[in-house]
Amino acid sequence: MTVQPQPSAGENLSDQLLKSVDALLDQAGIRENRSLIERILLSGLRLGTDGTRRLDLKITAVALEEMRDAFRLFEPYTDVPKVTVFGSARTSPSDPSYRQAHELATALARDGWMVVTGAGPGIMEAASTGAGPGRALGVSIRLPFEEEPNAAIAAASRVTMKYFFIRKLMLVKESRGFVCLPGGFGTLDETFELLTLQQTGKAEPMPIVLLDPPGVGFWEGLRRFVDDTLVPAGVISRDDLDRVLVTDSVAEAAREITGFWRNYDSLRWVGSRLVLRLNAAPSDAEIDGLNERFGELLATGRIERTEPLRPEREDGDALNLARIVLVPDGHRVGRLHRLIRALNELPSAPAVATPPLMPPSPG
């Protein structure tokens, strides 16, 4: 027998209570994003009138408090591109992966990037130290053993989380690139979270690098498992790992992170049409070349240059950028990373990468 959910006694709050919430917002002087703050308050009230269990209320309260702490940590650095580095907390300073993380963070910080880590020891410490003072941010986790915040990140540049799911959200939502070095269950969890967000379209395309120590093949083993087991089993598409660069070169990893933003800026769906915003408009010949190479990506029509579409104009959405528009085949969206890389390699693309500053939150 199917149990039908019963309407909540607190779903319809009284007019008087709604007026009280409105008055509270007035008293707090909240004007900007007022409707969203009202939704948060009303959800809290409904949790109370629903008779929600105490443990569920504690989870909700802690999650909201920790998100606020993380938002405040990142807010001063909205105008700085960020890369998140994942890897094992158990990696020693003598390990080649430790040195790679340090060198990569140093190179990216030199190019103007900030480095975000889980603020723990091992790979996280290496990346934080490589980034240097003022270029490292951390989102640590409270554990009963093993992981303590590393000293390379100032206390004012990190926050501490109780829940992994909030920590993972904050390690992902602010960054414009990701590098995963060898690690255990936690690192693999974070890596597959990135891959899942990309595969399902819940996050915009981003550069993801799986950085192997020379001669070890840690991530090459994952690639073989994907090719030999997952693809033949039909549980993923053959091109799902095309979104990822597997390399043992620090220089190549850095180029992948920065070069992804050489021409590509962002995307937006307008109905069935996908708009890709670019730093430079392709020529007619380049558009023809893109259609020849990526025609199979399309459900109908051609890849075309376009002015901002009406919804973009109405929202004032990146109107200064060039753009192309296409209607992609939903079963071939996995090839979108290839198209972005092709756009970045066009002769018309700028020589210097300019990553967008604040990415949309993964949802």
Coordinates of N, CA and C in Angstrom, one line a residue, residues 1-166:
M1 N 0.8 -1.2 0.0 CA 0.0 0.0 0.0 C 0.9 1.2 0.0
T2 N 0.6 2.2 -0.8 CA 1.3 3.5 -0.9 C 0.8 4.4 0.1
V3 N 1.7 5.0 0.9 CA 1.3 5.9 1.9 C 1.3 7.3 1.3
Q4 N 0.2 8.0 1.4 CA 0.1 9.4 0.8 C 0.6 10.4 1.8
P5 N 1.5 11.3 1.5 CA 1.9 12.3 2.4 C 0.8 13.2 2.8
Q6 N 0.7 13.5 4.1 CA -0.3 14.4 4.6 C 0.1 15.9 4.6
P7 N -0.9 16.8 4.3 CA -0.5 18.2 4.3 C 0.0 18.6 5.6
S8 N 1.0 19.5 5.6 CA 1.6 20.0 6.8 C 0.7 21.0 7.5
A9 N 0.6 20.9 8.8 CA -0.2 21.9 9.5 C 0.4 23.3 9.4
G10 N 1.7 23.4 9.2 CA 2.4 24.7 9.1 C 2.6 25.2 7.7
E11 N 2.1 24.5 6.7 CA 2.4 24.9 5.3 C 1.8 26.3 5.0
N12 N 0.6 26.5 5.5 CA -0.1 27.8 5.3 C 0.0 28.6 6.6
L13 N 0.9 29.5 6.6 CA 1.1 30.3 7.8 C 0.0 31.5 7.8
S14 N -0.3 31.9 8.9 CA -1.4 32.9 9.0 C -0.9 34.3 8.5
D15 N -1.9 35.1 8.0 CA -1.5 36.4 7.5 C -0.8 37.2 8.5
Q16 N -1.2 37.1 9.8 CA -0.6 37.9 10.8 C 0.9 37.5 11.0
L17 N 1.2 36.2 10.9 CA 2.6 35.8 11.0 C 3.4 36.2 9.8
L18 N 2.8 36.2 8.6 CA 3.5 36.7 7.5 C 3.8 38.2 7.6
K19 N 2.8 39.0 8.2 CA 3.1 40.4 8.4 C 4.2 40.6 9.4
S20 N 4.3 39.7 10.4 CA 5.3 39.8 11.4 C 6.7 39.6 10.8
V21 N 6.8 38.6 9.9 CA 8.0 38.4 9.2 C 8.4 39.6 8.3
D22 N 7.4 40.2 7.7 CA 7.7 41.4 6.9 C 8.2 42.5 7.8
A23 N 7.6 42.6 9.0 CA 8.0 43.7 9.9 C 9.4 43.4 10.4
L24 N 9.7 42.1 10.6 CA 11.1 41.8 11.1 C 12.1 42.2 10.1
L25 N 11.8 41.9 8.8 CA 12.7 42.3 7.7 C 12.9 43.8 7.7
D26 N 11.8 44.6 7.9 CA 11.9 46.0 8.0 C 12.8 46.5 9.1
Q27 N 12.6 45.8 10.3 CA 13.4 46.2 11.5 C 14.8 45.9 11.3
A28 N 15.2 44.8 10.6 CA 16.6 44.5 10.3 C 17.2 45.3 9.2
G29 N 16.3 46.1 8.5 CA 16.8 47.0 7.4 C 17.2 46.2 6.2
I30 N 16.6 45.0 6.0 CA 16.9 44.2 4.8 C 16.1 44.7 3.6
R31 N 16.8 45.1 2.6 CA 16.1 45.6 1.4 C 16.6 44.7 0.2
E32 N 17.9 44.4 0.1 CA 18.4 43.7 -1.1 C 18.1 42.2 -0.9
N33 N 17.7 41.5 -2.0 CA 17.3 40.1 -2.0 C 16.3 39.8 -0.9
R34 N 15.4 40.7 -0.6 CA 14.5 40.5 0.5 C 13.6 39.3 0.3
S35 N 13.2 39.0 -0.9 CA 12.3 37.8 -1.0 C 13.0 36.5 -0.7
L36 N 14.3 36.4 -1.0 CA 15.0 35.2 -0.7 C 15.2 35.1 0.8
I37 N 15.5 36.2 1.5 CA 15.7 36.1 3.0 C 14.3 35.7 3.6
E38 N 13.2 36.2 3.0 CA 11.9 35.8 3.5 C 11.7 34.3 3.4
R39 N 12.1 33.8 2.2 CA 11.9 32.4 2.0 C 12.7 31.6 3.1
I40 N 13.9 32.0 3.4 CA 14.7 31.3 4.4 C 14.0 31.3 5.8
L41 N 13.5 32.5 6.2 CA 12.8 32.6 7.4 C 11.5 31.8 7.5
L42 N 10.8 31.8 6.4 CA 9.5 31.1 6.4 C 9.8 29.6 6.4
S43 N 10.9 29.1 5.7 CA 11.2 27.7 5.8 C 11.5 27.3 7.2
G44 N 12.3 28.2 7.9 CA 12.6 27.9 9.3 C 11.3 27.8 10.2
L45 N 10.4 28.7 10.0 CA 9.1 28.6 10.7 C 8.3 27.4 10.4
R46 N 8.3 27.0 9.2 CA 7.6 25.8 8.8 C 8.2 24.5 9.3
L47 N 9.5 24.5 9.5 CA 10.2 23.4 10.1 C 9.7 23.3 11.6
G48 N 9.5 24.4 12.2 CA 8.9 24.4 13.6 C 7.5 23.9 13.6
T49 N 6.6 24.4 12.7 CA 5.2 24.0 12.8 C 5.0 22.6 12.2
D50 N 6.0 22.1 11.5 CA 5.9 20.7 11.0 C 6.1 19.7 12.1
G51 N 6.6 20.1 13.2 CA 7.0 19.1 14.2 C 8.3 18.3 13.8
T52 N 9.2 19.0 13.1 CA 10.4 18.3 12.7 C 11.2 17.8 13.8
R53 N 11.8 16.7 13.7 CA 12.6 16.1 14.7 C 13.8 17.0 15.1
R54 N 14.2 16.9 16.4 CA 15.3 17.7 16.9 C 16.6 17.5 16.1
L55 N 16.9 16.3 15.8 CA 18.2 16.0 15.1 C 18.1 16.6 13.7
D56 N 17.0 16.6 13.0 CA 16.9 17.2 11.7 C 17.0 18.7 11.8
L57 N 16.5 19.3 12.9 CA 16.6 20.7 13.1 C 18.0 21.1 13.3
K58 N 18.8 20.3 14.1 CA 20.2 20.6 14.3 C 21.0 20.5 13.0
I59 N 20.7 19.5 12.2 CA 21.4 19.5 10.9 C 21.1 20.7 10.1
T60 N 19.9 21.2 10.1 CA 19.5 22.4 9.3 C 20.2 23.6 9.8
A61 N 20.2 23.8 11.2 CA 20.8 24.9 11.8 C 22.3 25.0 11.5
V62 N 23.0 23.9 11.7 CA 24.4 23.8 11.6 C 24.8 24.1 10.1
A63 N 24.0 23.5 9.2 CA 24.3 23.7 7.7 C 24.2 25.2 7.4
L64 N 23.1 25.8 7.8 CA 22.9 27.2 7.5 C 24.0 28.1 8.1
E65 N 24.4 27.8 9.3 CA 25.4 28.6 10.0 C 26.8 28.4 9.3
E66 N 27.1 27.2 8.9 CA 28.3 26.9 8.2 C 28.4 27.5 6.8
M67 N 27.3 27.5 6.1 CA 27.3 28.2 4.8 C 27.5 29.7 5.0
R68 N 26.9 30.3 6.0 CA 27.1 31.7 6.2 C 28.6 32.0 6.5
D69 N 29.2 31.2 7.3 CA 30.6 31.3 7.6 C 31.5 31.3 6.3
A70 N 31.1 30.3 5.4 CA 31.9 30.1 4.2 C 31.6 31.3 3.2
F71 N 30.4 31.7 3.1 CA 30.1 32.8 2.2 C 30.9 34.1 2.7
R72 N 31.0 34.3 4.0 CA 31.7 35.5 4.5 C 33.2 35.3 4.2
L73 N 33.7 34.1 4.3 CA 35.2 33.9 4.0 C 35.5 34.2 2.5
F74 N 34.6 33.8 1.6 CA 34.9 34.0 0.2 C 34.6 35.4 -0.3
E75 N 33.7 36.1 0.3 CA 33.2 37.3 -0.2 C 34.2 38.3 -0.6
P76 N 35.3 38.5 0.2 CA 36.3 39.6 -0.1 C 37.1 39.2 -1.4
Y77 N 37.0 37.9 -1.8 CA 37.8 37.5 -3.0 C 37.0 37.2 -4.2
T78 N 35.8 37.7 -4.3 CA 34.9 37.5 -5.4 C 35.6 37.8 -6.7
D79 N 36.4 38.8 -6.8 CA 37.1 39.3 -8.0 C 38.4 38.6 -8.3
V80 N 38.6 37.5 -7.6 CA 39.9 36.7 -7.8 C 39.5 35.3 -8.3
P81 N 40.1 34.8 -9.4 CA 39.8 33.4 -9.9 C 40.5 32.5 -8.9
K82 N 39.8 31.3 -8.7 CA 40.2 30.4 -7.7 C 40.3 29.0 -8.3
V83 N 41.2 28.2 -7.8 CA 41.3 26.8 -8.2 C 41.3 26.0 -6.9
T84 N 40.6 24.9 -6.9 CA 40.6 24.0 -5.7 C 41.5 22.8 -6.0
V85 N 42.3 22.5 -5.0 CA 43.2 21.3 -5.1 C 42.8 20.3 -4.1
F86 N 42.5 19.1 -4.6 CA 42.2 17.9 -3.7 C 43.3 16.9 -3.7
G87 N 43.4 16.2 -2.6 CA 44.5 15.2 -2.4 C 44.6 14.7 -1.0
S88 N 45.4 13.7 -0.8 CA 45.4 13.0 0.5 C 46.0 13.8 1.6
A89 N 45.4 13.7 2.8 CA 46.0 14.3 4.0 C 47.2 13.6 4.5
R90 N 47.4 12.4 4.0 CA 48.5 11.5 4.5 C 49.8 11.6 3.7
T91 N 49.8 12.4 2.6 CA 51.0 12.5 1.8 C 52.1 13.3 2.5
S92 N 53.3 12.7 2.5 CA 54.4 13.3 3.2 C 55.2 14.3 2.3
P93 N 55.9 15.2 2.9 CA 56.7 16.2 2.2 C 57.7 15.6 1.2
S94 N 58.1 14.3 1.5 CA 59.1 13.7 0.6 C 58.4 13.0 -0.6
D95 N 57.1 13.0 -0.7 CA 56.4 12.3 -1.8 C 56.4 13.2 -3.0
P96 N 56.6 12.7 -4.2 CA 56.5 13.5 -5.4 C 55.2 14.2 -5.6
S97 N 54.1 13.7 -5.1 CA 52.8 14.4 -5.2 C 52.8 15.7 -4.4
Y98 N 53.4 15.6 -3.2 CA 53.5 16.8 -2.4 C 54.3 17.9 -3.1
R99 N 55.4 17.6 -3.8 CA 56.1 18.6 -4.5 C 55.3 19.1 -5.7
Q100 N 54.6 18.2 -6.4 CA 53.8 18.7 -7.5 C 52.7 19.7 -7.1
A101 N 52.1 19.3 -6.0 CA 51.0 20.3 -5.5 C 51.6 21.6 -5.1
H102 N 52.8 21.6 -4.5 CA 53.4 22.9 -4.1 C 53.8 23.7 -5.4
E103 N 54.4 23.0 -6.4 CA 54.8 23.7 -7.6 C 53.6 24.2 -8.4
L104 N 52.5 23.4 -8.5 CA 51.4 23.8 -9.2 C 50.7 25.1 -8.6
A105 N 50.6 25.0 -7.3 CA 50.0 26.2 -6.6 C 50.8 27.4 -6.7
T106 N 52.1 27.3 -6.7 CA 53.0 28.4 -6.9 C 52.8 29.0 -8.3
A107 N 52.7 28.1 -9.3 CA 52.6 28.6 -10.6 C 51.3 29.4 -10.8
L108 N 50.2 28.8 -10.3 CA 48.9 29.4 -10.5 C 48.7 30.7 -9.7
A109 N 49.3 30.7 -8.5 CA 49.3 32.0 -7.7 C 50.1 33.1 -8.4
R110 N 51.1 32.7 -9.1 CA 51.9 33.7 -9.8 C 51.1 34.3 -11.0
D111 N 50.2 33.5 -11.5 CA 49.3 33.9 -12.6 C 48.0 34.6 -12.0
G112 N 48.0 34.9 -10.7 CA 46.9 35.6 -10.2 C 45.7 34.8 -9.6
W113 N 45.9 33.5 -9.5 CA 44.9 32.7 -8.9 C 45.0 32.5 -7.4
M114 N 43.9 32.3 -6.7 CA 44.0 31.8 -5.3 C 43.7 30.3 -5.3
V115 N 44.3 29.7 -4.3 CA 44.2 28.2 -4.2 C 43.4 27.9 -3.0
V116 N 42.3 27.1 -3.2 CA 41.4 26.6 -2.2 C 41.7 25.2 -1.9
T117 N 41.8 24.8 -0.6 CA 42.0 23.4 -0.2 C 41.1 23.1 1.0
G118 N 41.1 21.8 1.4 CA 40.4 21.4 2.6 C 41.2 21.8 3.9
A119 N 42.3 22.5 3.7 CA 43.0 23.1 4.9 C 43.7 22.1 5.8
G120 N 43.8 20.9 5.4 CA 44.4 19.9 6.2 C 45.9 19.7 5.9
P121 N 46.5 18.6 6.4 CA 47.9 18.3 6.1 C 48.0 17.7 4.7
G122 N 49.2 17.2 4.4 CA 49.5 16.4 3.2 C 49.4 17.3 1.9
I123 N 48.7 16.9 0.9 CA 48.5 17.6 -0.3 C 48.0 19.0 -0.1
M124 N 47.0 19.1 0.8 CA 46.4 20.4 1.1 C 47.4 21.4 1.7
E125 N 48.3 20.9 2.6 CA 49.3 21.8 3.1 C 50.3 22.2 2.0
A126 N 50.7 21.2 1.1 CA 51.6 21.5 0.0 C 51.0 22.6 -0.9
A127 N 49.8 22.5 -1.2 CA 49.2 23.5 -2.1 C 49.1 24.9 -1.4
S128 N 48.7 24.8 -0.1 CA 48.5 26.1 0.6 C 49.9 26.8 0.7
T129 N 50.9 26.0 1.0 CA 52.2 26.6 1.2 C 52.8 27.1 -0.1
G130 N 52.5 26.4 -1.2 CA 52.9 26.8 -2.5 C 52.2 28.1 -3.0
A131 N 51.0 28.3 -2.6 CA 50.3 29.5 -3.0 C 50.8 30.7 -2.3
G132 N 51.2 30.5 -1.1 CA 51.9 31.6 -0.3 C 50.9 32.4 0.5
P133 N 51.3 33.3 1.4 CA 50.5 34.1 2.2 C 49.5 34.9 1.4
G134 N 48.3 35.0 1.8 CA 47.3 35.8 1.1 C 46.7 35.2 -0.1
R135 N 47.2 34.0 -0.6 CA 46.7 33.4 -1.8 C 46.0 32.1 -1.5
A136 N 45.9 31.7 -0.2 CA 45.4 30.4 0.1 C 44.2 30.5 1.0
L137 N 43.1 29.8 0.7 CA 41.9 29.7 1.5 C 41.6 28.3 1.8
G138 N 41.0 28.0 3.0 CA 40.8 26.7 3.4 C 39.4 26.5 4.0
V139 N 38.8 25.3 3.7 CA 37.6 24.8 4.3 C 37.8 23.5 4.9
S140 N 38.1 23.5 6.2 CA 38.5 22.3 6.9 C 37.3 21.6 7.5
I141 N 37.6 20.4 8.0 CA 36.5 19.5 8.5 C 36.9 19.1 9.9
R142 N 35.9 19.1 10.8 CA 36.2 18.6 12.2 C 36.1 17.0 12.2
L143 N 37.2 16.4 12.5 CA 37.2 14.9 12.6 C 37.7 14.5 14.0
P144 N 37.3 13.3 14.4 CA 37.8 12.8 15.7 C 39.3 12.3 15.6
F145 N 39.9 12.3 14.4 CA 41.3 11.8 14.3 C 41.8 12.4 13.0
E146 N 43.1 12.3 12.9 CA 43.9 12.5 11.6 C 44.0 13.9 11.2
E147 N 42.9 14.7 10.9 CA 43.1 15.9 10.2 C 43.0 17.1 11.1
E148 N 44.0 18.0 11.1 CA 44.0 19.3 11.7 C 44.3 20.3 10.7
P149 N 43.8 21.5 10.9 CA 44.1 22.6 9.9 C 45.6 22.8 9.8
N150 N 46.2 23.0 8.6 CA 47.6 23.2 8.5 C 48.0 24.7 8.8
A151 N 49.2 24.9 9.2 CA 49.6 26.2 9.6 C 49.9 27.2 8.4
A152 N 49.8 26.7 7.2 CA 50.1 27.5 6.1 C 49.0 28.5 5.8
I153 N 47.8 28.2 6.3 CA 46.6 29.1 6.1 C 46.3 29.8 7.4
A154 N 46.3 31.1 7.3 CA 46.0 31.9 8.5 C 44.6 31.6 9.0
A155 N 44.3 31.7 10.3 CA 43.0 31.4 10.8 C 41.9 32.2 10.2
A156 N 42.2 33.5 9.8 CA 41.2 34.3 9.2 C 40.9 33.9 7.8
S157 N 41.7 33.0 7.2 CA 41.5 32.6 5.8 C 41.0 31.2 5.7
R158 N 40.4 30.7 6.8 CA 39.8 29.4 6.7 C 38.5 29.3 7.6
V159 N 37.7 28.4 7.3 CA 36.5 28.0 8.1 C 36.5 26.5 8.4
T160 N 35.8 26.1 9.4 CA 35.8 24.7 9.8 C 34.3 24.2 9.7
M161 N 34.1 23.1 9.1 CA 32.8 22.5 8.9 C 32.6 21.2 9.8
K162 N 31.4 21.0 10.1 CA 31.0 19.7 10.8 C 30.6 18.7 9.7
Y163 N 29.9 19.1 8.7 CA 29.4 18.2 7.7 C 30.2 18.2 6.4
F164 N 30.5 17.0 5.9 CA 31.2 16.9 4.6 C 30.4 17.5 3.5
F165 N 29.1 17.4 3.5 CA 28.3 17.8 2.3 C 28.4 19.3 2.2
I166 N 28.4 20.1 3.3 CA 28.6 21.5 3.2 C 30.0 21.9 2.8

